[in-house]
Amino acid sequence: MSGSTQHVPPDSRLLRMVARLESVLFKRRLAVLLAFAVFTACMAVLALGLRMSAGFEKTLPQQHEYIKTFNQYREALFGANRLIVVVHARHGSIWNPPVLRQLLGVTEAVNYLQGVDRSSVTSLWTPNVFFTEITEEGFKALPITGGDIIPDKLNPQVIADIRERVAAGGYLGNLVSRDQTSAMVLAELQDSDPQTGQPLDYRAFNQLLENKVRKQFENADVEIQIIGFAKAIGDIGEEASKVMLFFGVALLLTALSVYWYCRSLRLTLLPLACSLSSLVWQFGTLRLLGFGLDPLAILVPFLVFAIGVSHGVQQINFIVREIADGKNTEQAARHSFTGLLIPGTLALVTAFISFITLTLIPIPMIRELAIAASIGVGYKIVTNLVMLPLAASYFSFSREYAQRAIGRREQHSRWLSWLALVARPRNAWIVVALGTALFGVAVWQSQGRHVGSLQAGAAELRPEARFNRDAADITARFDVGLDWLTVVFEVAPAGQLDACARPDAQLFMDDFAQQMNGVPGVLSVRSVADVLKGVNAGLNEGNPKMNTITRDARGLGSQFGSANNQLHGFSSSDCRAQGVNLYLSDHKATTIKGVVAAVEAFRRSNQLSGVKIRLASGNAGVQAATNEVLERSELPMMLYVYGAILLLVLLAYRDWRAMLACCLPLTVATWLGYWFMKDLSIGLTVATLPVMVLATGIGVDYAFYIYNRLQLHLGAGLDISSALERTLHETGVATVFTALTLSIGVATWSFSPLQFQADMGKLLTFMFLVNMVMAVTLLPAFAVVLESLFPRRAGRLRTPSFAAH
């Protein structure tokens, strides 16, 4: 591209529209700013009522096969929203009066917690836990702690009887730990109150667990351990409430950095105040729409705030440079408005579209997150591109101050002159070659990225968190724990036999259970067949050889009736739905994926007439469905985002070279981010997917501002090297500074007690920096290479209308 390239007049219609908008707003700037102030005050009142809102149903992709199975059989079989409370004897076993009485107290306390399905509460002290006894009168199923057990009269003989009944009932490893130092209380939670219909408040429920269960019953002899979805969300909510501390630290560091950049308290507070205003508007709007703030999405509003700071710094940079060129503050503000309105709007609209595409993921929590983020980004167009220059026009800055600020900036940015060397064709080709090689390595190294959690316990919490320590202890001592996958067998009647009297179906399920026992990650398997084998052995004087499924249909039906009390959670009343529970060592993505693959392989290679295998219930089944939806959605989401970026660049520049120059560096940065996620063991989850979308939006901001300025100077007749050098001095400095400032701010999140927030801090820090590096190196290099390969004829360079103010 030579210096003789002619400048084409800008689109007069767009110029007239921007000029008319500028005239209207600045003539009525006081009224407009007062309207903004009133609106902010109203939204602040609404925002004060915004509360944390988490719900189990919000995490479910309702149209997925597994979730349809879960919803269909959640009443008949164990669901996924299970609470597990363990009473652990600190000294010796549980077989002593104080520990057993504490277990009774915990059982009663859990039973009366609001939100607990009382019919589901299970422990050694509940009447739904039976053992099988063969007497002279026949087969009997009796409660472990029936009417003959009085809590106040627990003597050694009574305790010995209970211990024998537990062994006879097969409860070692599930309700009682293998080492007999712990006993478990199980309960299913209702996601909404059946009387009021209001969603379960997980933070309030977590406080009940701590105050009514843990604090009341934990002492020097007994430790209370609690795990489950409700407990995890409650703990996350408690820690998420501390996010304001880290946001405050990030805000302070950002303010100090902006002050160092501009050396003006007013210009420091201005972009921060405008970005905070949009945050208040966002929170108020969410309250109006009836939304809460999900603990897993707590970072999103503050990430949107970061976008606002980025655009605010660009405005400050523009205004100061205009003042240094001899404009007064109002003229500088007007030029900043006209010069940055369209590129800023394009960048924010791109981010807006990026978030809106997330609503296509059929997970309610992600859709709420997408709506919240889109509202915030939409408001940024008003607060950072309109409110900021209007407010700045009332300030007064001397030309000497502006020139000193520009002088300091150029003094600190002399090293950027070296980057202009990439505009030389030979160097540009080298940079593009290096970028291409880096892209290839990133794609290769990011292969095998994991979808879902990569950590045992609650991945959102630190490994040393109380919840995760409890989860690890329970998994080590029990054959069952927090993580299980329920495979549903739909059994149809066969001929004269109803579903309860089909030996072939039970043998089929037993064969499935035996095969699953050898799958890595499966701790144990429990099914109807296990109970029926024990019943059959009991009917034959405990003969181990008879610990099998009877082949006699009538006998099997009779055993079903006899063992009905022991089949709670494993079979529907008509036996048409029977569950096989696979208890897993953890809910890591790799564990769940391997177990689901084994189930799918069995389903493909084994069929039985009248029996249908359906996946899946249990929390691992829900997690498997979520992981599959995220894995399927990731590529379409990114394609939608890049499609929107390409379309907006085409509309802005009417040049396919601009599309490639802006998007190719962004693509390299995205894959480097994937590589970073893999190396740091950060899986793709409902928390990380929006972050990658946001990082793409930030990268677009850098690309728009740099390419826009580069085109302006090229259109004015400068050669590519000179145009790039001026661009880097004018916009590159602000771009580098913004990236460093935002990186320093979010890097503090690495110290958060929430693991997912710490991971997001690391990921965002990396993405902010790598997008900046790509924007100031690969973008101009691509522009030079594309121009050398496909040179434009004289007079064909199109300068964006919004750049020629």
Phi, psi and omega in degrees: 000117187266167179289347181275000180300130184278152178270128179267132180303143182290168178294109187295327181295315179293321178297316180297322181294314179295319180296319179296318179295320178298315182298315182295312185292316184284334174291331182244033188297324180295315180296320180295316180294322176295321177297319177299319182295317179296316180299319179297318180297317179296316180292329179295321178297316178295320184297332179297336180269002180288134183235160172296137181220116178229144179211143180296320182297330183293341182270358188264125171284093196300332184271359180285148181306316184295319182289326175297319176296315180300313181294324182292324187243015184294334178278323184279326183240165178303135178275214182239345183266070186259143175250132179237120176242127183244131174262113184248124178284121181290333182230119178076204184261179178280353188277065172210154187304313183301317183291317180295325177291322175298321177299318177298315180298318179296319179301314181293321180296316179296321183301328185258010175288136178294130181104348180272133172282105189298328181293344183266349183296128185224127172198180179298340183261004179262148185287358180265009178250114188243161167232155184265133179227133177258120180241178177297334180276351179126199186279131179225139173249115186241147177298148178301314179241075182280201183294345180275359180252119179249120185304325183283351183237050180273091176263172182306323181291318179297316180296321177297322178297316179299319181297318178295319180295321177299315179295318181293327180279354179075033184262000175289126182103340177243289178282334176237135183295159181300324180272002176060031175259355185218152175226148191247145170241123181251148176203147173260142181257149174264133184287344177217153180288121182296339181272314183265337183078000180283143178298150177293128178276105187289329178291317178295320179296322179296322177294324175297317179301317182290316186277319186270342183243294188295306184294327184284327188248345179282133180210195184292337182260337187231133173253136178255122179245134185227129174221167180140166181302314182298318180294318180297312180297321178298315179295320178297318179298320179297316180288326181295331179296340179275359183297335180299328177298314181289326176295321178297319178296315179297320179296318179296315179296321178296317180297317179297321180293317179296321178296317177300327183287316187251346180054039178216124180295321181294317179286344174283314184287332186300304181294327179293317180295320180294318179293322178292327177298315179295329177294319177296317178300319181297312180296319178297319179295319177300320178295319178298323181280356179084014179269156168251189179247110182290136180304327180284348179247017186298334183280338188301313179302325182281336172290321176295324175302320179298322177299319179297319178298320179302312180290327179297320179296322177297321178295315180299315180302316181294314184297314181298319180294322178294319178296320178297333179276003175108000179281153170278175188296319181294317178297319179297319179294319178298315180293324176297319179299309183289327183284331185246356182300309185285312178298322178294319179296318179299317180296316181288325176296323176299314177297321179300312179296322180302315180288322180300324180298336179294340178292346178285344177283122188281050175236115186307321182296319179292323178296318177297318178300316181296319179295316180299314181294320180295320177299315180298316180293321178300319179292333179300327180300323181280310188287321185266337182255343180242303183299317185297307179295329177295315179293321181296332183294341179273349179277163178232123179230138180281157178294328180296319178300314183297319180293322176296319180297317179293321179297315178298319182296316181290328177295320180283347186246019180300328181296339179292340178300330179295330180294335179297342179296338179292346179283347176285133188309314182298315180294323180298318178297321179296315180297318179295320178297316178296319179296321178294318178296318179297321178297316179298317178295320181296317178297318180295312184290337181273357178297143181082016175301146183264146174252128180102190184285141176249007185236141174291158183074210178271111184294339181285342181256159178295151178303330182273002179297152182303318181302313183290327175293319177297316181299318180295318180295317181294317179297324182288330186260339184245159173275350177236157180201209182290331191251119177209153180240122179259120175261125184264129174253114176271115186250121178262151175302150179234109180063236180276355184266130174279178186296335181280348187242037179249094178302325182297325179292319180293321177294323178296315179292323179294321177297319177300314181299319180296319180292323181289334180300334181267003182280131178304134180097348179267117179281316182200165179228132176231139183207176175301322182300323179298316180295315183293327177295320178295322178295316181296321178294320180296325179288347180243045174058030176073016181298120181302330180294340181264009177281068185209174178277126177293142179271356182273120185297316181293320178296321179296317179299321178294320179294324176302314180296320181292324184263014186305321182293337180270356185259010179301126180088352180247341183209143172287167185297331180262006178067009181283341175233116180233136185253144171244117182267122175257109180273125189256157179290333179192180177246032174300149181302320181294321180296309183297318182297320179294319180291316179298320178298321179294319178296316180297320179297318178297318182296324180288324188262354182227124177228148175222130182303130177084002179236126180240131179265127180232135172260143353196158175237192185080160183296329178291327176294318177296318180294322178298318179296316180298317180298318180295319180295317179296318181296319178289331188273337188301308183297312177303320180300312181294325177294320176298317181297312180292326176298318178295319179297313180300318181295316182292322177296319179297318179294325183284319189247347181051040185211123181292335177297321178296322179301312181291318183298325181277326189267329182297314176299325179297322179294318177300316180297321180298315181289328173296324176296320177297319178298316179300317179299319181293315183294328180265009178057045175257112182280163176280114183228182177295343179270323185275330181300313177298329180294319178295323177294317179298316180300323176297319178297319178296318178299323177295321177305309180301315184296315182299312185294320181287312183294324179299315181290322178299315180295325179299314181289325176294320179294334179280357175106002179285151174285167189298322182293313180294319180298319181291320180298316179294322179298315181294325178289325184274315186246328182299322179299313180296323180295312179297315181298314180300315180298317180294318181297311181295323180296318179297320181296309184284340178297333178294338180294343180298342181263007182294147175290347176269124183296319183291329176289321176297317178297320180294324177299316179295316183294316180293319177304314180296315184292321177301315184289315184291325176295322177296315180299317179296322183292326184264358179237296184292322182301306178295326179295316177299320180300318180293314182296317180296322179292325180287328179280322183230073183293144177270149177286157179304136179088358183261358178285126182256114175275130180301137183299328183283350178271343185256070183279000000 
